[in-house]
CSV table of C-alpha atoms and ligand atoms in Angstrom, one decimal:
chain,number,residue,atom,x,y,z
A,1,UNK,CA,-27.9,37.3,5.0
A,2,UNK,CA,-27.0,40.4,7.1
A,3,UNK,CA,-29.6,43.3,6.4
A,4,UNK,CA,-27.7,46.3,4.7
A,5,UNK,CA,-28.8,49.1,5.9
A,6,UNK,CA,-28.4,53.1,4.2
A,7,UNK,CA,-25.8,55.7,5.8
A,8,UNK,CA,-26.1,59.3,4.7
A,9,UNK,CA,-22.3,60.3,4.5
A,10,UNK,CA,-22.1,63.3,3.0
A,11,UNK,CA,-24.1,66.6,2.2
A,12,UNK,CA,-23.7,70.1,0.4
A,13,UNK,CA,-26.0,72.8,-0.5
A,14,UNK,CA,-25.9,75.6,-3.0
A,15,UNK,CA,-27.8,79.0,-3.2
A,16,UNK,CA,-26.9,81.4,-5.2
A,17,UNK,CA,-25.5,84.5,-3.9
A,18,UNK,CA,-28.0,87.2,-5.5
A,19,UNK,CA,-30.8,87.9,-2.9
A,20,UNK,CA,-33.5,89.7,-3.2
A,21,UNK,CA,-35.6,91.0,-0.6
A,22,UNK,CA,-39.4,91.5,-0.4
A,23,UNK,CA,-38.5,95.6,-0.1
A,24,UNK,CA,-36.6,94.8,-3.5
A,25,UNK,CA,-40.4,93.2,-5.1
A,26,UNK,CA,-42.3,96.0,-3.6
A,27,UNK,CA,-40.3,98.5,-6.5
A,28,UNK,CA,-41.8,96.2,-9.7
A,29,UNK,CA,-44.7,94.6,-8.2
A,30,UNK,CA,-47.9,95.7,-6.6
A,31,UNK,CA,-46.9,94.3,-3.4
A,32,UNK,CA,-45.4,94.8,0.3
A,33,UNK,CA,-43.2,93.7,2.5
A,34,UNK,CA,-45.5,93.0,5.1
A,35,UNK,CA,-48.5,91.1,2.9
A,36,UNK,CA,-45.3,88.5,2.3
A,37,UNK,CA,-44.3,88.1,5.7
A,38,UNK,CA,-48.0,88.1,6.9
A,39,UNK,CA,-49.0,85.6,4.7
A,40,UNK,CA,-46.1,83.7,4.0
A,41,UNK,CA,-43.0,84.3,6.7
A,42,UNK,CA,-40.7,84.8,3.3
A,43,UNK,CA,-38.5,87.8,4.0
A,44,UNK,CA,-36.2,87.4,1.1
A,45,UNK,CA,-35.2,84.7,-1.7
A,46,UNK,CA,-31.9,83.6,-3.3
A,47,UNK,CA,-32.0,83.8,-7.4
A,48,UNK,CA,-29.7,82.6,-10.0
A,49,UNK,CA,-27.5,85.2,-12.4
A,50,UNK,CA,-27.7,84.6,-16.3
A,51,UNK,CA,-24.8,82.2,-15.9
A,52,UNK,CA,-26.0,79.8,-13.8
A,53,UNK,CA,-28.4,77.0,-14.6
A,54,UNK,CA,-30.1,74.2,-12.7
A,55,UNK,CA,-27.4,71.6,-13.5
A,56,UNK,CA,-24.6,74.2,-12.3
A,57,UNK,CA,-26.7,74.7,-9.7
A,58,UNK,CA,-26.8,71.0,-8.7
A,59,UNK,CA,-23.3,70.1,-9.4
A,60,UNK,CA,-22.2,72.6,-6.9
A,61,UNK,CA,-24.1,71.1,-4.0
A,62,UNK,CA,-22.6,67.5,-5.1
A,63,UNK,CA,-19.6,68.6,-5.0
A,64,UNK,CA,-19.8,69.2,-1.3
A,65,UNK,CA,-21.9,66.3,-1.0
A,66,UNK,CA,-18.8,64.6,-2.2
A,67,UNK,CA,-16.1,65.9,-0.4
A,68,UNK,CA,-18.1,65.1,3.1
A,69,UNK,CA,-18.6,61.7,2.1
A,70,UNK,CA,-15.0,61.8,0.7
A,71,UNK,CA,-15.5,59.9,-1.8
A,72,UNK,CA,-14.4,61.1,-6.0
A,73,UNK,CA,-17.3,61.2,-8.4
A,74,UNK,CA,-16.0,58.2,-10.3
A,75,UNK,CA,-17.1,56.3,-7.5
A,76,UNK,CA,-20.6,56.8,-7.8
A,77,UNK,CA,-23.4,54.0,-8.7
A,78,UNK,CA,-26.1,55.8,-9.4
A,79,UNK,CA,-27.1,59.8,-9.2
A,80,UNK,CA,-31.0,61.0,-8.8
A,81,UNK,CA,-31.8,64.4,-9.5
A,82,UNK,CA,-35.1,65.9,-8.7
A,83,UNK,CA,-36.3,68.9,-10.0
A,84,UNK,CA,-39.2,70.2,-12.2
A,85,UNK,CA,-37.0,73.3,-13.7
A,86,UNK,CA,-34.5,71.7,-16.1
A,87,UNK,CA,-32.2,73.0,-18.3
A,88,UNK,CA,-34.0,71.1,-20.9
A,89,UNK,CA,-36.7,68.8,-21.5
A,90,UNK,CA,-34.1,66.4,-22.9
A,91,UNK,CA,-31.4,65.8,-22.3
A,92,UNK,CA,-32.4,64.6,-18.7
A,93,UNK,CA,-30.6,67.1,-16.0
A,94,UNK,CA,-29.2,64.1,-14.2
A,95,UNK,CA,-27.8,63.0,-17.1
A,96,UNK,CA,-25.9,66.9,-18.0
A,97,UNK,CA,-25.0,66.5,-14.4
A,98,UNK,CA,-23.7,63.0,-14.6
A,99,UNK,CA,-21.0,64.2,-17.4
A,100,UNK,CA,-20.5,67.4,-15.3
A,101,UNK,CA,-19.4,65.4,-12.4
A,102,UNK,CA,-17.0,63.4,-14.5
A,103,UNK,CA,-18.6,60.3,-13.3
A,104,UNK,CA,-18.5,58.3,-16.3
A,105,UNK,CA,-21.1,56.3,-17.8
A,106,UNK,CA,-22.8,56.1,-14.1
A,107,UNK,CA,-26.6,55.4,-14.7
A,108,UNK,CA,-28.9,59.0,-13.8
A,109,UNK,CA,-32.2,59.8,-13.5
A,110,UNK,CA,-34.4,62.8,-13.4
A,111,UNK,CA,-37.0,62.7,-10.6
A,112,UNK,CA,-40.4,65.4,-11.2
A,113,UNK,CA,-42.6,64.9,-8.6
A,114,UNK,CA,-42.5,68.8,-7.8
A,115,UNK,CA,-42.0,69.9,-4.3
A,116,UNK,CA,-41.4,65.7,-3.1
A,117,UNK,CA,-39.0,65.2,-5.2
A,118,UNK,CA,-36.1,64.7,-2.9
A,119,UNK,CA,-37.8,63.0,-0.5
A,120,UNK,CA,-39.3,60.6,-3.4
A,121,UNK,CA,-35.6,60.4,-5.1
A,122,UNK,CA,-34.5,59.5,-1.3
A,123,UNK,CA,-36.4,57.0,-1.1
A,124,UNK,CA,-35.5,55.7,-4.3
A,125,UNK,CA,-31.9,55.3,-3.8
A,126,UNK,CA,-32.2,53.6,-0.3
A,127,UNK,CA,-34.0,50.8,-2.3
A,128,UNK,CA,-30.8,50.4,-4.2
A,129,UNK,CA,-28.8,50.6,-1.0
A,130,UNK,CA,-30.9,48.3,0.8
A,131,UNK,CA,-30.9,45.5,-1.8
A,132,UNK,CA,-27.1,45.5,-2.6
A,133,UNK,CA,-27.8,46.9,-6.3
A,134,UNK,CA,-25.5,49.9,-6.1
A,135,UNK,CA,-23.1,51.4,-3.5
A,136,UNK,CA,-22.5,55.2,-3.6
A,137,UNK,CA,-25.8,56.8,-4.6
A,138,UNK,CA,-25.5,60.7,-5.3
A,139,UNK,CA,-29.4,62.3,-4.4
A,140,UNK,CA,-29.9,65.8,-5.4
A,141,UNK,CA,-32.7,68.1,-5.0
A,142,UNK,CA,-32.6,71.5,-7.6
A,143,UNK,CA,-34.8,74.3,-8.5
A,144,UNK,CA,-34.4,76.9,-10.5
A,145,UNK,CA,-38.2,78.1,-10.4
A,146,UNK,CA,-37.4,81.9,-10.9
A,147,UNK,CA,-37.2,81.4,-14.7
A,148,UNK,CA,-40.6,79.5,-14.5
A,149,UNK,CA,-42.6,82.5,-13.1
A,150,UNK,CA,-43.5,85.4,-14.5
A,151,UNK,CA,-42.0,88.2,-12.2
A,152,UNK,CA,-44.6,90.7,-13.3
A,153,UNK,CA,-46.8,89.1,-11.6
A,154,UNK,CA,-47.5,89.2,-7.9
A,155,UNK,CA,-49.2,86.3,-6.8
A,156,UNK,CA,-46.9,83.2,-7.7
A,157,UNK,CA,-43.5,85.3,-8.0
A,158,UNK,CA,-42.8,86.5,-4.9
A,159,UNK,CA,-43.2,82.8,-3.3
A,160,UNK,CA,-40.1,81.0,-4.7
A,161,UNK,CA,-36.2,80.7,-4.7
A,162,UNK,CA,-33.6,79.4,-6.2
A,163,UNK,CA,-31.2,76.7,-4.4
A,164,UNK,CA,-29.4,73.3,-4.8
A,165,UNK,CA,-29.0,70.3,-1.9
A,166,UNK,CA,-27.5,67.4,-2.2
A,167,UNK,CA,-26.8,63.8,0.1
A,168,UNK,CA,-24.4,60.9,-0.6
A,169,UNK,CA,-25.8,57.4,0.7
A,170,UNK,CA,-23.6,54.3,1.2
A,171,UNK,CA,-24.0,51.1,3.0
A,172,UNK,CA,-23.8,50.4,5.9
A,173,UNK,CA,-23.8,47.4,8.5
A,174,UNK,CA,-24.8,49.4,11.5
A,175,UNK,CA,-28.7,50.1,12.2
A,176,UNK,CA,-29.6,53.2,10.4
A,177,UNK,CA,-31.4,54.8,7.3
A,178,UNK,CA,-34.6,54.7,6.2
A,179,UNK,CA,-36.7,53.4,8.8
A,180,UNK,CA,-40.7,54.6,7.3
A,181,UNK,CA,-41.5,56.7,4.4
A,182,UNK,CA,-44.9,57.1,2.7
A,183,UNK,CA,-45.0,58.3,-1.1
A,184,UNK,CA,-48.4,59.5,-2.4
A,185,UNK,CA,-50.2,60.8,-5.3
A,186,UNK,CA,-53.5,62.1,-6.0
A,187,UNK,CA,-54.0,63.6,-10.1
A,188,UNK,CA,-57.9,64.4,-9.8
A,189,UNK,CA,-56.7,68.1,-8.4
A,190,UNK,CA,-53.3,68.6,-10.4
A,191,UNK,CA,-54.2,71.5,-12.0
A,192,UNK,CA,-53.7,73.1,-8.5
A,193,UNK,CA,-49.9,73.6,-9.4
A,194,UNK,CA,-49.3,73.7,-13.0
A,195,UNK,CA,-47.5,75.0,-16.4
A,196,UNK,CA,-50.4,75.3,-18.4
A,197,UNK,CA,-47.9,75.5,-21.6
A,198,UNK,CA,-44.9,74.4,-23.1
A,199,UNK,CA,-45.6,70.8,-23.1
A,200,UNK,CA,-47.5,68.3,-25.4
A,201,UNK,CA,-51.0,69.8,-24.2
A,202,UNK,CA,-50.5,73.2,-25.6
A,203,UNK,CA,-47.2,73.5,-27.3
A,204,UNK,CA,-45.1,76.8,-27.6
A,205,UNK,CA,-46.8,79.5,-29.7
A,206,UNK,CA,-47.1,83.1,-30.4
A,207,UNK,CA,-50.4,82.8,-28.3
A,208,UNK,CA,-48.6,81.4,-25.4
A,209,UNK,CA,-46.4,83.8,-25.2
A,210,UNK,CA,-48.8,86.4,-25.0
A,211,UNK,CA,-50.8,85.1,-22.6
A,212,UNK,CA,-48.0,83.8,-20.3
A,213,UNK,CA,-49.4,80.4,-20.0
A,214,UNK,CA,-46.1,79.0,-20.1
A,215,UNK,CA,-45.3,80.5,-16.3
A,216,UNK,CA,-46.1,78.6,-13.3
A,217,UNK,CA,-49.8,78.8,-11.9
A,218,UNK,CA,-50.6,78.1,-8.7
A,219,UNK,CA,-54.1,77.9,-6.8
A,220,UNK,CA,-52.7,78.8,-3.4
A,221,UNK,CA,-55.7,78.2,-1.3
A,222,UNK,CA,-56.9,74.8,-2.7
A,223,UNK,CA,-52.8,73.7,-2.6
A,224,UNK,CA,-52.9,74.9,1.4
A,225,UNK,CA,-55.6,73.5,2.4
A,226,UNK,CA,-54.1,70.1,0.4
A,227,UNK,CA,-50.7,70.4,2.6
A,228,UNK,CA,-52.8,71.0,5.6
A,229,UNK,CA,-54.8,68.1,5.4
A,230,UNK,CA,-51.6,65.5,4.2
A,231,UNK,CA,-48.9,66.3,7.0
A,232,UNK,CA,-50.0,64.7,10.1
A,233,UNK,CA,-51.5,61.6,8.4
A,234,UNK,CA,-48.7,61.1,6.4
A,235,UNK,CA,-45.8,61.8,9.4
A,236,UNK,CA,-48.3,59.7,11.6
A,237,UNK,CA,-48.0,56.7,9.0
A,238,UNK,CA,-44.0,56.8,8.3
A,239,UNK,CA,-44.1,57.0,12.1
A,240,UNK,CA,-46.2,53.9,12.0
A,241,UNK,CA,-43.8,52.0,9.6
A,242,UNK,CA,-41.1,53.1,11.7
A,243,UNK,CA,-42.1,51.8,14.7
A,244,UNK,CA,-41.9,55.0,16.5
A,245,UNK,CA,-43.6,57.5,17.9
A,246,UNK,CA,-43.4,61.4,17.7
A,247,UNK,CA,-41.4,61.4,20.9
A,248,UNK,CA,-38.5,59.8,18.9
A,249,UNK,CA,-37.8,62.1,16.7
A,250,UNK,CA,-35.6,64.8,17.1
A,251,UNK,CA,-36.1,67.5,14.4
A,252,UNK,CA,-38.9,67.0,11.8
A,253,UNK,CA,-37.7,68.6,8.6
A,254,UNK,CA,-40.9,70.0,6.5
A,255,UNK,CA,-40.8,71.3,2.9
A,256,UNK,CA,-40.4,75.1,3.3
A,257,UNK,CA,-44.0,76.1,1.2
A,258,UNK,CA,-45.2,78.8,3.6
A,259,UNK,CA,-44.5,79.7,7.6
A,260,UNK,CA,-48.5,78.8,7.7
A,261,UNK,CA,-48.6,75.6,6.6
A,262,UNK,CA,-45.8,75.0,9.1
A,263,UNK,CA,-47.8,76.6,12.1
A,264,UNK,CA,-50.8,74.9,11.2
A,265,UNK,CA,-49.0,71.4,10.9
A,266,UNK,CA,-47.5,71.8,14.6
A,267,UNK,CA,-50.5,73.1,16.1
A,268,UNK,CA,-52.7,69.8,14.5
A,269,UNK,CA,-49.5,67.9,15.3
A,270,UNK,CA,-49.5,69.2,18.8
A,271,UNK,CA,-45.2,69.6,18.3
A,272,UNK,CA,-43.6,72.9,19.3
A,273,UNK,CA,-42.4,74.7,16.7
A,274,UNK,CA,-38.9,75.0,18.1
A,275,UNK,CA,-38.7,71.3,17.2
A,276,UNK,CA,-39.4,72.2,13.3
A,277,UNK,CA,-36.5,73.3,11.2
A,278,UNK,CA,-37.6,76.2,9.3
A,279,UNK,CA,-35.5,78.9,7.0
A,280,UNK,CA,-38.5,79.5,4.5
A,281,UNK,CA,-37.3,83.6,5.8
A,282,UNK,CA,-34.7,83.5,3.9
A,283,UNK,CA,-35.1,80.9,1.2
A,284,UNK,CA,-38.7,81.2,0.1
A,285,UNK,CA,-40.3,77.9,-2.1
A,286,UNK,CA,-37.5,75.9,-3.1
A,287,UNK,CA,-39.7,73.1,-4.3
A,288,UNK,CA,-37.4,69.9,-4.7
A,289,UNK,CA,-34.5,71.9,-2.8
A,290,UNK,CA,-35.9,73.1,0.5
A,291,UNK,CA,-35.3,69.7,2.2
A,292,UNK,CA,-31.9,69.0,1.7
A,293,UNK,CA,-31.0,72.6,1.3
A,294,UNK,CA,-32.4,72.8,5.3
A,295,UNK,CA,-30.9,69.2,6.3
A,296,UNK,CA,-27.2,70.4,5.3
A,297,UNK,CA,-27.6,74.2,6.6
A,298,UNK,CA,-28.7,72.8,10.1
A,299,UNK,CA,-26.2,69.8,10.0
A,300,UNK,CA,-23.3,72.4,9.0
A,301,UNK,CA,-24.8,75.0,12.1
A,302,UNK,CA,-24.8,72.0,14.6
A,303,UNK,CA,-28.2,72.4,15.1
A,304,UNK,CA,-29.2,68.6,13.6
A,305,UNK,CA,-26.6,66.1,14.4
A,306,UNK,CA,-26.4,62.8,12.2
A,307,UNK,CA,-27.2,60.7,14.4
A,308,UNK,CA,-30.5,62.4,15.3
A,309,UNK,CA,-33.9,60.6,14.4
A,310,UNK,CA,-35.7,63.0,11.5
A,311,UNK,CA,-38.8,63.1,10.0
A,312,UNK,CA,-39.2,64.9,6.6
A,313,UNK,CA,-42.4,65.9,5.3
A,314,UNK,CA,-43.0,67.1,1.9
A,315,UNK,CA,-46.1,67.9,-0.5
A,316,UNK,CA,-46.4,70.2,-3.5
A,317,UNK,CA,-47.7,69.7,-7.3
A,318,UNK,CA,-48.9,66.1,-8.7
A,319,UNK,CA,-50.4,67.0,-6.1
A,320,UNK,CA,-48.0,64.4,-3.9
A,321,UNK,CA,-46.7,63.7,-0.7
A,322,UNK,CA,-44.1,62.0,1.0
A,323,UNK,CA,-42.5,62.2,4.1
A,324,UNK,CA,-40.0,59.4,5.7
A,325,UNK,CA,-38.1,58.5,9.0
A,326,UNK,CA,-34.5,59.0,9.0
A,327,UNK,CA,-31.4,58.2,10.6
A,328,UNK,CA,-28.8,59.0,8.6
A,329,UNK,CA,-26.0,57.6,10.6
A,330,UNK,CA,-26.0,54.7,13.4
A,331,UNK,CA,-25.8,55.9,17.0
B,401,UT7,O1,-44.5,74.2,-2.8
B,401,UT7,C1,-45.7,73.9,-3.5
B,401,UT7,C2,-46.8,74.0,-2.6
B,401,UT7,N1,-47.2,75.4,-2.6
B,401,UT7,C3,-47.8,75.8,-1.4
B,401,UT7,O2,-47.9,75.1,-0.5
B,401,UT7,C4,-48.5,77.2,-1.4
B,401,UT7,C5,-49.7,77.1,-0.6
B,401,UT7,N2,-50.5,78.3,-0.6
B,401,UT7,C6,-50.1,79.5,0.0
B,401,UT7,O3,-49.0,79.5,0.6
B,401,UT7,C7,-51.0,80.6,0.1
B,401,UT7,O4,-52.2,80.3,-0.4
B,401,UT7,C8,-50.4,81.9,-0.7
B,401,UT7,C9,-49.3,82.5,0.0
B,401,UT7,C10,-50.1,81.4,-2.1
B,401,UT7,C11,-51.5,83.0,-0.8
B,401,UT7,O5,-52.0,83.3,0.5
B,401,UT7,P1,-53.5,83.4,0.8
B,401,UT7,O6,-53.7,83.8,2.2
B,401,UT7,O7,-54.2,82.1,0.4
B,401,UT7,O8,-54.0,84.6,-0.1
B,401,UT7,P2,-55.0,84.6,-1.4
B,401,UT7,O9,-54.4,83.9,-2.5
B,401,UT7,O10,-56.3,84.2,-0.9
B,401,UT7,O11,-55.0,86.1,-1.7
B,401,UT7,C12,-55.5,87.1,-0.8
B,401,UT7,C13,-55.4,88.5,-1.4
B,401,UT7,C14,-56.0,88.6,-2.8
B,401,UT7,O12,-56.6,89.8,-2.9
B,401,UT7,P3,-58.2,90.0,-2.7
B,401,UT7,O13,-58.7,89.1,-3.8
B,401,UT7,O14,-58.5,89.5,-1.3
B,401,UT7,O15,-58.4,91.4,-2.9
B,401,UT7,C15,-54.8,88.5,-3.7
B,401,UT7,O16,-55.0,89.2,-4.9
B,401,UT7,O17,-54.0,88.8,-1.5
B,401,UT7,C16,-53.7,89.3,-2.8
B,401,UT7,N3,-52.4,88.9,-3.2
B,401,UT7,C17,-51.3,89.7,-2.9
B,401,UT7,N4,-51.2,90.9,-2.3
B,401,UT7,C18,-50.0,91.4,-2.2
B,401,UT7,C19,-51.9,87.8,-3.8
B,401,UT7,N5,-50.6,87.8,-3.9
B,401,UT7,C20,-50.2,89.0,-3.4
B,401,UT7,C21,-48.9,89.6,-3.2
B,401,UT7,N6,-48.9,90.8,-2.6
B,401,UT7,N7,-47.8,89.0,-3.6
């Protein structure tokens, strides 16, 4: 039987239109403009009003999703959502944005692998592609981190944003898809990234309130040197799977972390920056968002052109990794 191979037809993103500047932090928090940019390249970050919430959020970037793959909701198979800031514990996201999307009874699952999570939800649906299971597969990568952190703190606030990005995959008979990925996960060093609070280890309480253990932590240094050390051996290894070689791929499309971690990674890599995509300026930490949120804002500039060979490389809390060769459409 003919191999069925994954097309990525349509894409959307989402950010929400309040922005907020490091000048803005420097008023509430004993910070600067320059320490961010210094140590971070973040100039400014999008955040979500009162009225939005991750599944809005999410549902807007499918919509677009939708309409460039021109096909209705109702037509979907499956939808993958991955996030780690949900509306709610339960219900499952996917499934709020499932009914959202009016596409009814279509199965949905919530992805948490932090940071990976697109990239792990990716790879996910092109197994369903790939073995004939499903058909139209929504993938959607959502974060609304700047409820998760306490904002009068410096250290872990100033780093994140808010935004939504979302792909539709399909069949296709044509060469194309998903040609190497690696997933990985390594626990012994997950409290690196973590909520300390607010799950079955330490339940809500008056004490965690006052202490703020319910707000994202973060041990920057140990989660650097971490992203550091996973990029090039896990781009090397997709590469591997691929059968291809750096000189084959076009753009490589990293999760947006820190300008640093970037700069480092090329330098190691030996690949000229002008051959990474990066908006972390204007985006900040996007966690599950920042890969799709950069695919469809270079695809919509021009600057990435479907046909091109990518590489996406992720890494963030677990801690995990993942990164994958992609076409998303046949030359
Ligand atoms: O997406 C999930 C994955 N996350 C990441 O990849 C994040 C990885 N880590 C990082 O990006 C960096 O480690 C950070 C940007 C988080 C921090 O940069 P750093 O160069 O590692 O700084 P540091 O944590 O070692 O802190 C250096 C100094 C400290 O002061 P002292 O102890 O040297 O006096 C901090 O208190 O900078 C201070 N500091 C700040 N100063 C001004 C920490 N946060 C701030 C701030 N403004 N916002």
């Amino acid at each position: 039987m003919a191999k069925t191979y994954g097309k990525i037809t349509g894409w959307g993103a989402y950010a929400p239109p309040r922005i907020i500047t490091n000048h803005e932090l420097e008023a509430t928090l004993d910070t600067s403009h320059d320490w961010i940019v210094q140590r971070t390249g973040i100039h400014a970050r999008h955040v979500a009003d009162a009225n939005e919430t991750t599944s809005t959020m999410a549902v807007k970037a499918s919509w677009s999703a939708l309409a460039k793959a021109g096909i209705p909701s109702t037509e979907l198979d499956l939808i993958l959502v991955a996030t780690s800031s949900p509306d709610y514990f339960t219900p499952p996201v996917s499934s709020m944005v499932q009914s959202m999307l009016g596409a009814h009874d279509v199965p949905a699952m919530t992805i948490v692998t932090g940071c990976t999570g697109f990239v792990y939800a990716l790879v996910t649906a092109y197994q369903f592609i790939e073995t004939g299971a499903y058909r139209n597969i929504l993938v959607v990568g959502v974060e609304l981190l700047s409820r998760f952190v306490n904002w009068e703190e410096r250290s872990v606030s100033v780093l994140f944003g808010d935004a939504a990005g979302a792909v539709v995959v399909q069949p296709s008979d044509e060469p194309c898809g998903l040609e190497g990925y690696v997933l990985g996960s390594d626990g012994t060093n997950g409290q690196a990234i973590i909520m300390p609070a607010g799950g079955s280890a330490r339940p809500f309480s008056e004490d965690v309130l006052q202490e703020g253990s319910h707000y994202l932590q973060m041990n920057g240094r140990e989660v650097f040197k971490f992203a550091t050390r996973v990029i090039g051996p896990s781009c090397d290894e997709a590469l591997r799977l691929a059968g291809k070689s750096m000189a084959d791929v076009d753009w490589i499309i990293p999760h947006q972390a820190n300008l640093r971690i970037i700069q480092a990674a090329a330098k190691d890599m030996d690949i000229p920056l002008d051959r990474w995509i990066v908006n972390i300026d204007q985006y900040a930490n996007t966690s599950a968002a920042s890969i799709p949120l950069a695919l469809a804002e270079s695809l919509e500039s021009g600057r990435v052109k479907p046909t091109d060979t990518l590489l996406l490389v992720s890494f963030g809390a677990g801690m995990t990794w993942a990164s994958a060769v992609l076409q998303m459409q046949p030359n």
